[in-house]
Amino acid sequence: MSDKLTLDQIQNFEGQYPKQLWYLFTVEMWERFCFYGMRGVLTIFMADKLLGLSLSDKDANLKYGAIQAFVYAFTFIGGIFADKILGFKKSLLFGGLVMIIGNLLIAFSPQNLFYLGITLSIIGTGFFKPNISSMVGELYKEGDSRRDAGFGLFYSGINIGALLGGAVCVYLGTSKDYGWSYAFLSAAIVMFIGLVTFVFTKKSLGPIGDSPIMNQPVKKRTAKEIVVYVGALLSIPLIFIMIKNTDYTDYFMYTIGPLAVLYFLYETYIERDAKAQRKLIAAFVFILFSVIFWAFFEQSGGSLALFAKDNLHHNLLFFDINPNIVNNTSNSLFVIIFSPILGLLWLAMAKKKLEPNTVIKFGLGFLFLALAFYVFYYTKFFADANGLTSLNIFTLAYFVITFGELCLSPIGLSIMTKLSPKRLSGMMMGMWFLASAYGQYAAGLLGAGMSSPDENASLTTKLQGYTQGYYQLAIYALIAGLILILISPLIKKLMQEVK
């Protein structure tokens, strides 16, 4: 493909999807295999008394929350550097390489090099993650009605990778024939495949993702890029220390959030277009509510992983299966199946002028979230005398929570690109993922609060602690959903013509 491909040529595509979307879909699919595969084994690896880090359930939950929080917090930083200096393409390549090195280090020595490897994975994901989504947004002109469908397909790619990564990494890590090194090695291999795919297809993106300082002299531009790379690597010791001691994570989270909000307010203030200002405020409301959503939803990698490890039977319908494979893959499988069906439902409702607007969809996401956690709570009524309960009911809860995710997450990615000025698209995508960072951080705290302080507690005691916690989350999710629906007219006014 010629390097002279223009943005107009890309955006004036025929059919439902631009071909570049399929390339980005594939790259993101393999990156999500790496990310969700790692996420699925983190807590159970850290809690493994024999071959893992031998942490208590409480400490494993706290470190899980800290690691995930840093991953998403760095997407905000990575998004800013991509906007201002690197561009999406170079940021993605750098991030992917650092992620591969991090996973290889853990694979080489899981117990000894875990914290160093996970530190590199955090930095790499921060530079990689926000940029793919931003490039997807640039494939479409403003007002193109096909944008939501494009993000829906892109979201399916995320979940195919998550499904494969969740199953493969948990299987390899918990298998007596393989072990944790193979789980982390598989993540490195697929990340390498994703990066190679991007290298061979990036020309098709034309000017999308190029450095914003391309017009500057080569020496000056190169110097700025080197400063970014070196600065990222110099942050390794700081992140390493904060992950090993979660007290430092608290200080970081208390600092990065207010600074990000101040930077957002500054960029909003200097925005000369009053309409664009109102759209940015609307985007900020979505971001705030997403923090609450992810704090509850991301129990899947923390407390629900430990709940699945200890408190579930291995029988799902007619099959014998590791409950943590179910915990780490069922949501992705349901997303792949039901995402296109829900998309068709929205289209059918739109034809009859009954489709709920974006704000109402967000509210519905919380209502489904509330129902799902009530089902998680309800598993207590199916427990036997040993504190083991039904994997079938547990899986039903994931079926319900999937619809909550589908009402919020893919729409959230799309709405960030619709409400953001082009000059701030990377930052706003980073803000969206920073909200996930705070959700992940809160998820770790919530999960730790549900964990029994007594490591020798019975499975029945652990079951009671976790299910009672899920009951509280169900109530809070219900309240958040109702509030969001009630204030939807105000947010719609801020969004103006954006649907």
CSV table of N, CA, C and O in Angstrom, one decimal, residues 225-306:
chain,number,residue,atom,x,y,z
A,225,GLU,N,11.7,12.4,21.4
A,225,GLU,CA,11.3,11.0,21.5
A,225,GLU,C,12.2,10.2,22.4
A,225,GLU,O,11.7,9.4,23.2
A,226,ILE,N,13.5,10.4,22.3
A,226,ILE,CA,14.4,9.7,23.2
A,226,ILE,C,14.1,10.1,24.7
A,226,ILE,O,14.2,9.2,25.6
A,227,VAL,N,13.8,11.4,24.9
A,227,VAL,CA,13.5,11.8,26.3
A,227,VAL,C,12.3,11.0,26.8
A,227,VAL,O,12.3,10.6,28.0
A,228,VAL,N,11.3,10.8,26.0
A,228,VAL,CA,10.1,10.0,26.4
A,228,VAL,C,10.5,8.6,26.8
A,228,VAL,O,10.1,8.1,27.8
A,229,TYR,N,11.3,7.9,25.9
A,229,TYR,CA,11.7,6.6,26.1
A,229,TYR,C,12.5,6.4,27.4
A,229,TYR,O,12.3,5.5,28.2
A,230,VAL,N,13.5,7.3,27.5
A,230,VAL,CA,14.4,7.2,28.7
A,230,VAL,C,13.6,7.5,30.0
A,230,VAL,O,13.8,6.9,31.0
A,231,GLY,N,12.7,8.5,29.9
A,231,GLY,CA,11.9,8.8,31.1
A,231,GLY,C,11.0,7.7,31.5
A,231,GLY,O,10.9,7.4,32.7
A,232,ALA,N,10.5,6.9,30.5
A,232,ALA,CA,9.7,5.7,30.8
A,232,ALA,C,10.5,4.7,31.5
A,232,ALA,O,10.1,4.1,32.5
A,233,LEU,N,11.7,4.5,31.0
A,233,LEU,CA,12.6,3.4,31.6
A,233,LEU,C,13.1,3.9,33.0
A,233,LEU,O,13.3,3.1,33.9
A,234,LEU,N,13.3,5.2,33.2
A,234,LEU,CA,13.7,5.7,34.5
A,234,LEU,C,12.7,5.5,35.6
A,234,LEU,O,13.0,5.6,36.8
A,235,SER,N,11.4,5.3,35.2
A,235,SER,CA,10.3,5.2,36.1
A,235,SER,C,10.3,3.7,36.7
A,235,SER,O,9.5,3.5,37.6
A,236,ILE,N,11.1,2.8,36.1
A,236,ILE,CA,11.0,1.4,36.5
A,236,ILE,C,11.2,1.3,38.0
A,236,ILE,O,10.4,0.6,38.7
A,237,PRO,N,12.3,1.8,38.6
A,237,PRO,CA,12.5,1.6,40.1
A,237,PRO,C,11.3,2.1,40.9
A,237,PRO,O,11.0,1.5,41.9
A,238,LEU,N,10.7,3.3,40.5
A,238,LEU,CA,9.6,3.9,41.3
A,238,LEU,C,8.4,2.9,41.3
A,238,LEU,O,7.8,2.6,42.3
A,239,ILE,N,8.1,2.4,40.1
A,239,ILE,CA,6.9,1.5,40.0
A,239,ILE,C,7.2,0.2,40.7
A,239,ILE,O,6.3,-0.3,41.4
A,240,PHE,N,8.4,-0.3,40.6
A,240,PHE,CA,8.8,-1.5,41.3
A,240,PHE,C,8.6,-1.4,42.8
A,240,PHE,O,8.0,-2.3,43.4
A,241,ILE,N,9.0,-0.3,43.3
A,241,ILE,CA,8.9,-0.1,44.8
A,241,ILE,C,7.4,0.0,45.2
A,241,ILE,O,7.0,-0.6,46.2
A,242,MET,N,6.7,0.7,44.4
A,242,MET,CA,5.3,0.9,44.8
A,242,MET,C,4.4,-0.3,44.7
A,242,MET,O,3.4,-0.5,45.4
A,243,ILE,N,4.8,-1.2,43.8
A,243,ILE,CA,4.1,-2.5,43.6
A,243,ILE,C,4.4,-3.4,44.8
A,243,ILE,O,3.5,-4.1,45.4
A,244,LYS,N,5.7,-3.5,45.2
A,244,LYS,CA,6.1,-4.4,46.2
A,244,LYS,C,5.5,-3.9,47.6
A,244,LYS,O,5.2,-4.7,48.4
A,245,ASN,N,5.3,-2.6,47.8
A,245,ASN,CA,4.7,-2.1,49.0
A,245,ASN,C,3.5,-1.3,48.6
A,245,ASN,O,3.6,-0.2,48.1
A,246,THR,N,2.3,-1.9,48.8
A,246,THR,CA,1.1,-1.3,48.4
A,246,THR,C,0.7,0.0,49.1
A,246,THR,O,-0.2,0.8,48.7
A,247,ASP,N,1.4,0.3,50.2
A,247,ASP,CA,1.2,1.6,50.9
A,247,ASP,C,1.6,2.7,50.0
A,247,ASP,O,1.0,3.8,50.0
A,248,TYR,N,2.7,2.5,49.2
A,248,TYR,CA,3.1,3.5,48.3
A,248,TYR,C,2.1,3.7,47.1
A,248,TYR,O,2.0,4.8,46.6
A,249,THR,N,1.4,2.6,46.8
A,249,THR,CA,0.4,2.7,45.8
A,249,THR,C,-0.6,3.7,46.2
A,249,THR,O,-1.1,4.5,45.3
A,250,ASP,N,-1.0,3.7,47.4
A,250,ASP,CA,-2.0,4.7,47.9
A,250,ASP,C,-1.6,6.1,47.6
A,250,ASP,O,-2.3,6.9,47.1
A,251,TYR,N,-0.3,6.4,47.9
A,251,TYR,CA,0.2,7.8,47.7
A,251,TYR,C,0.2,8.1,46.2
A,251,TYR,O,-0.2,9.3,45.8
A,252,PHE,N,0.5,7.2,45.4
A,252,PHE,CA,0.5,7.4,43.9
A,252,PHE,C,-0.9,7.7,43.5
A,252,PHE,O,-1.1,8.7,42.7
A,253,MET,N,-1.9,6.9,43.9
A,253,MET,CA,-3.2,7.0,43.4
A,253,MET,C,-3.8,8.3,44.0
A,253,MET,O,-4.7,9.0,43.3
A,254,TYR,N,-3.4,8.8,45.2
A,254,TYR,CA,-3.9,10.0,45.7
A,254,TYR,C,-3.3,11.2,44.9
A,254,TYR,O,-3.9,12.3,45.0
A,255,THR,N,-2.2,11.0,44.2
A,255,THR,CA,-1.6,12.1,43.5
A,255,THR,C,-2.0,12.1,42.0
A,255,THR,O,-2.3,13.2,41.5
A,256,ILE,N,-1.9,11.0,41.3
A,256,ILE,CA,-2.1,11.0,39.9
A,256,ILE,C,-3.5,11.4,39.5
A,256,ILE,O,-3.7,12.1,38.5
A,257,GLY,N,-4.5,11.0,40.3
A,257,GLY,CA,-5.9,11.4,40.0
A,257,GLY,C,-6.1,12.9,40.0
A,257,GLY,O,-6.6,13.4,39.0
A,258,PRO,N,-5.8,13.5,41.1
A,258,PRO,CA,-6.0,15.0,41.2
A,258,PRO,C,-5.2,15.7,40.1
A,258,PRO,O,-5.7,16.7,39.5
A,259,LEU,N,-4.0,15.3,39.8
A,259,LEU,CA,-3.2,15.9,38.8
A,259,LEU,C,-3.9,15.7,37.4
A,259,LEU,O,-3.9,16.7,36.6
A,260,ALA,N,-4.4,14.5,37.2
A,260,ALA,CA,-5.1,14.3,35.9
A,260,ALA,C,-6.3,15.2,35.7
A,260,ALA,O,-6.6,15.7,34.7
A,261,VAL,N,-7.1,15.3,36.8
A,261,VAL,CA,-8.3,16.2,36.8
A,261,VAL,C,-7.9,17.6,36.5
A,261,VAL,O,-8.5,18.3,35.7
A,262,LEU,N,-6.8,18.1,37.2
A,262,LEU,CA,-6.4,19.5,37.0
A,262,LEU,C,-5.9,19.7,35.6
A,262,LEU,O,-6.2,20.7,35.0
A,263,TYR,N,-5.2,18.7,35.0
A,263,TYR,CA,-4.8,18.8,33.6
A,263,TYR,C,-6.0,18.8,32.7
A,263,TYR,O,-6.0,19.6,31.7
A,264,PHE,N,-7.0,18.0,33.0
A,264,PHE,CA,-8.2,18.0,32.2
A,264,PHE,C,-8.9,19.3,32.2
A,264,PHE,O,-9.3,19.9,31.2
A,265,LEU,N,-9.0,19.9,33.4
A,265,LEU,CA,-9.7,21.2,33.6
A,265,LEU,C,-8.9,22.3,32.9
A,265,LEU,O,-9.5,23.2,32.3
A,266,TYR,N,-7.6,22.2,32.9
A,266,TYR,CA,-6.8,23.2,32.1
A,266,TYR,C,-7.1,23.1,30.6
A,266,TYR,O,-7.3,24.1,30.0
A,267,GLU,N,-7.0,21.9,30.1
A,267,GLU,CA,-7.3,21.7,28.7
A,267,GLU,C,-8.7,22.1,28.3
A,267,GLU,O,-8.9,22.6,27.2
A,268,THR,N,-9.6,21.9,29.2
A,268,THR,CA,-11.0,22.3,29.0
A,268,THR,C,-11.1,23.8,29.0
A,268,THR,O,-11.8,24.4,28.2
A,269,TYR,N,-10.4,24.4,29.9
A,269,TYR,CA,-10.5,25.9,30.0
A,269,TYR,C,-9.9,26.6,28.8
A,269,TYR,O,-10.4,27.6,28.3
A,270,ILE,N,-8.8,26.0,28.3
A,270,ILE,CA,-8.1,26.7,27.1
A,270,ILE,C,-8.8,26.4,25.8
A,270,ILE,O,-8.5,26.9,24.8
A,271,GLU,N,-9.8,25.4,25.8
A,271,GLU,CA,-10.5,25.1,24.6
A,271,GLU,C,-11.4,26.3,24.3
A,271,GLU,O,-12.3,26.7,25.0
A,272,ARG,N,-11.2,26.8,23.1
A,272,ARG,CA,-11.9,28.0,22.7
A,272,ARG,C,-13.4,27.8,22.3
A,272,ARG,O,-14.2,28.7,22.4
A,273,ASP,N,-13.7,26.6,21.8
A,273,ASP,CA,-15.0,26.3,21.3
A,273,ASP,C,-15.9,25.9,22.5
A,273,ASP,O,-15.7,24.9,23.2
A,274,ALA,N,-16.9,26.7,22.8
A,274,ALA,CA,-17.8,26.5,24.0
A,274,ALA,C,-18.5,25.1,23.8
A,274,ALA,O,-18.8,24.4,24.8
A,275,LYS,N,-18.9,24.8,22.6
A,275,LYS,CA,-19.6,23.5,22.4
A,275,LYS,C,-18.6,22.3,22.8
A,275,LYS,O,-19.0,21.3,23.4
A,276,ALA,N,-17.4,22.4,22.4
A,276,ALA,CA,-16.4,21.4,22.7
A,276,ALA,C,-16.2,21.3,24.2
A,276,ALA,O,-16.0,20.2,24.7
A,277,GLN,N,-16.2,22.4,24.9
A,277,GLN,CA,-16.1,22.4,26.3
A,277,GLN,C,-17.2,21.6,27.0
A,277,GLN,O,-16.9,20.8,27.9
A,278,ARG,N,-18.4,21.9,26.5
A,278,ARG,CA,-19.6,21.1,27.1
A,278,ARG,C,-19.4,19.6,26.9
A,278,ARG,O,-19.8,18.8,27.7
A,279,LYS,N,-19.0,19.3,25.7
A,279,LYS,CA,-18.8,17.9,25.4
A,279,LYS,C,-17.7,17.2,26.3
A,279,LYS,O,-17.9,16.1,26.7
A,280,LEU,N,-16.7,18.0,26.6
A,280,LEU,CA,-15.6,17.4,27.4
A,280,LEU,C,-16.2,17.2,28.9
A,280,LEU,O,-15.8,16.2,29.5
A,281,ILE,N,-17.0,18.1,29.3
A,281,ILE,CA,-17.7,17.9,30.6
A,281,ILE,C,-18.5,16.7,30.6
A,281,ILE,O,-18.5,15.9,31.6
A,282,ALA,N,-19.3,16.5,29.6
A,282,ALA,CA,-20.1,15.3,29.5
A,282,ALA,C,-19.3,14.0,29.5
A,282,ALA,O,-19.6,13.0,30.2
A,283,ALA,N,-18.1,14.1,28.8
A,283,ALA,CA,-17.2,12.9,28.8
A,283,ALA,C,-16.7,12.7,30.2
A,283,ALA,O,-16.6,11.5,30.6
A,284,PHE,N,-16.5,13.7,30.9
A,284,PHE,CA,-15.9,13.6,32.3
A,284,PHE,C,-17.0,12.9,33.2
A,284,PHE,O,-16.6,12.1,34.1
A,285,VAL,N,-18.2,13.2,33.0
A,285,VAL,CA,-19.3,12.5,33.8
A,285,VAL,C,-19.3,11.0,33.5
A,285,VAL,O,-19.4,10.2,34.5
A,286,PHE,N,-19.2,10.6,32.2
A,286,PHE,CA,-19.1,9.2,31.9
A,286,PHE,C,-17.9,8.6,32.6
A,286,PHE,O,-17.9,7.4,33.1
A,287,ILE,N,-16.8,9.3,32.6
A,287,ILE,CA,-15.5,8.8,33.2
A,287,ILE,C,-15.7,8.5,34.7
A,287,ILE,O,-15.3,7.5,35.2
A,288,LEU,N,-16.3,9.5,35.4
A,288,LEU,CA,-16.6,9.3,36.8
A,288,LEU,C,-17.4,8.1,37.1
A,288,LEU,O,-17.1,7.3,38.1
A,289,PHE,N,-18.5,7.9,36.4
A,289,PHE,CA,-19.3,6.7,36.7
A,289,PHE,C,-18.6,5.4,36.3
A,289,PHE,O,-18.9,4.4,36.9
A,290,SER,N,-17.8,5.5,35.3
A,290,SER,CA,-17.0,4.3,34.9
A,290,SER,C,-16.1,3.8,36.0
A,290,SER,O,-15.9,2.6,36.2
A,291,VAL,N,-15.6,4.7,36.9
A,291,VAL,CA,-14.8,4.3,38.0
A,291,VAL,C,-15.6,3.3,38.9
A,291,VAL,O,-15.1,2.3,39.3
A,292,ILE,N,-16.8,3.7,39.2
A,292,ILE,CA,-17.6,2.8,40.1
A,292,ILE,C,-17.9,1.5,39.4
A,292,ILE,O,-17.8,0.4,40.0
A,293,PHE,N,-18.2,1.5,38.1
A,293,PHE,CA,-18.5,0.3,37.4
A,293,PHE,C,-17.4,-0.7,37.4
A,293,PHE,O,-17.5,-1.8,37.8
A,294,TRP,N,-16.1,-0.2,37.1
A,294,TRP,CA,-15.0,-1.1,37.1
A,294,TRP,C,-14.6,-1.5,38.5
A,294,TRP,O,-14.0,-2.6,38.6
A,295,ALA,N,-14.8,-0.7,39.5
A,295,ALA,CA,-14.5,-1.2,40.9
A,295,ALA,C,-15.2,-2.4,41.2
A,295,ALA,O,-14.7,-3.3,41.9
A,296,PHE,N,-16.5,-2.5,40.7
A,296,PHE,CA,-17.3,-3.7,41.0
A,296,PHE,C,-17.0,-4.8,40.0
A,296,PHE,O,-16.7,-6.0,40.4
A,297,PHE,N,-17.0,-4.5,38.7
A,297,PHE,CA,-16.8,-5.5,37.6
A,297,PHE,C,-15.4,-6.2,37.8
A,297,PHE,O,-15.4,-7.4,37.5
A,298,GLU,N,-14.4,-5.5,38.2
A,298,GLU,CA,-13.0,-6.1,38.2
A,298,GLU,C,-12.8,-6.9,39.4
A,298,GLU,O,-11.7,-7.3,39.7
A,299,GLN,N,-13.8,-7.3,40.2
A,299,GLN,CA,-13.7,-8.3,41.2
A,299,GLN,C,-13.3,-9.6,40.5
A,299,GLN,O,-12.8,-10.6,41.1
A,300,SER,N,-13.6,-9.7,39.2
A,300,SER,CA,-13.4,-11.0,38.4
A,300,SER,C,-11.9,-11.4,38.5
A,300,SER,O,-11.6,-12.6,38.5
A,301,GLY,N,-11.0,-10.4,38.5
A,301,GLY,CA,-9.6,-10.8,38.6
A,301,GLY,C,-9.0,-10.9,40.0
A,301,GLY,O,-8.0,-11.4,40.2
A,302,GLY,N,-9.8,-10.5,41.0
A,302,GLY,CA,-9.4,-10.5,42.4
A,302,GLY,C,-10.2,-11.4,43.2
A,302,GLY,O,-10.0,-12.6,43.3
A,303,SER,N,-11.2,-10.9,43.9
A,303,SER,CA,-12.0,-11.7,44.9
A,303,SER,C,-12.7,-12.9,44.2
A,303,SER,O,-12.8,-14.0,44.8
A,304,LEU,N,-13.2,-12.7,43.0
A,304,LEU,CA,-13.9,-13.7,42.3
A,304,LEU,C,-13.0,-14.9,41.9
A,304,LEU,O,-13.4,-16.0,41.8
A,305,ALA,N,-11.7,-14.5,41.6
A,305,ALA,CA,-10.7,-15.5,41.2
A,305,ALA,C,-10.4,-16.4,42.4
A,305,ALA,O,-10.3,-17.6,42.3
A,306,LEU,N,-10.3,-15.8,43.6
A,306,LEU,CA,-10.0,-16.6,44.8
A,306,LEU,C,-11.3,-17.3,45.3
A,306,LEU,O,-11.2,-18.5,45.7
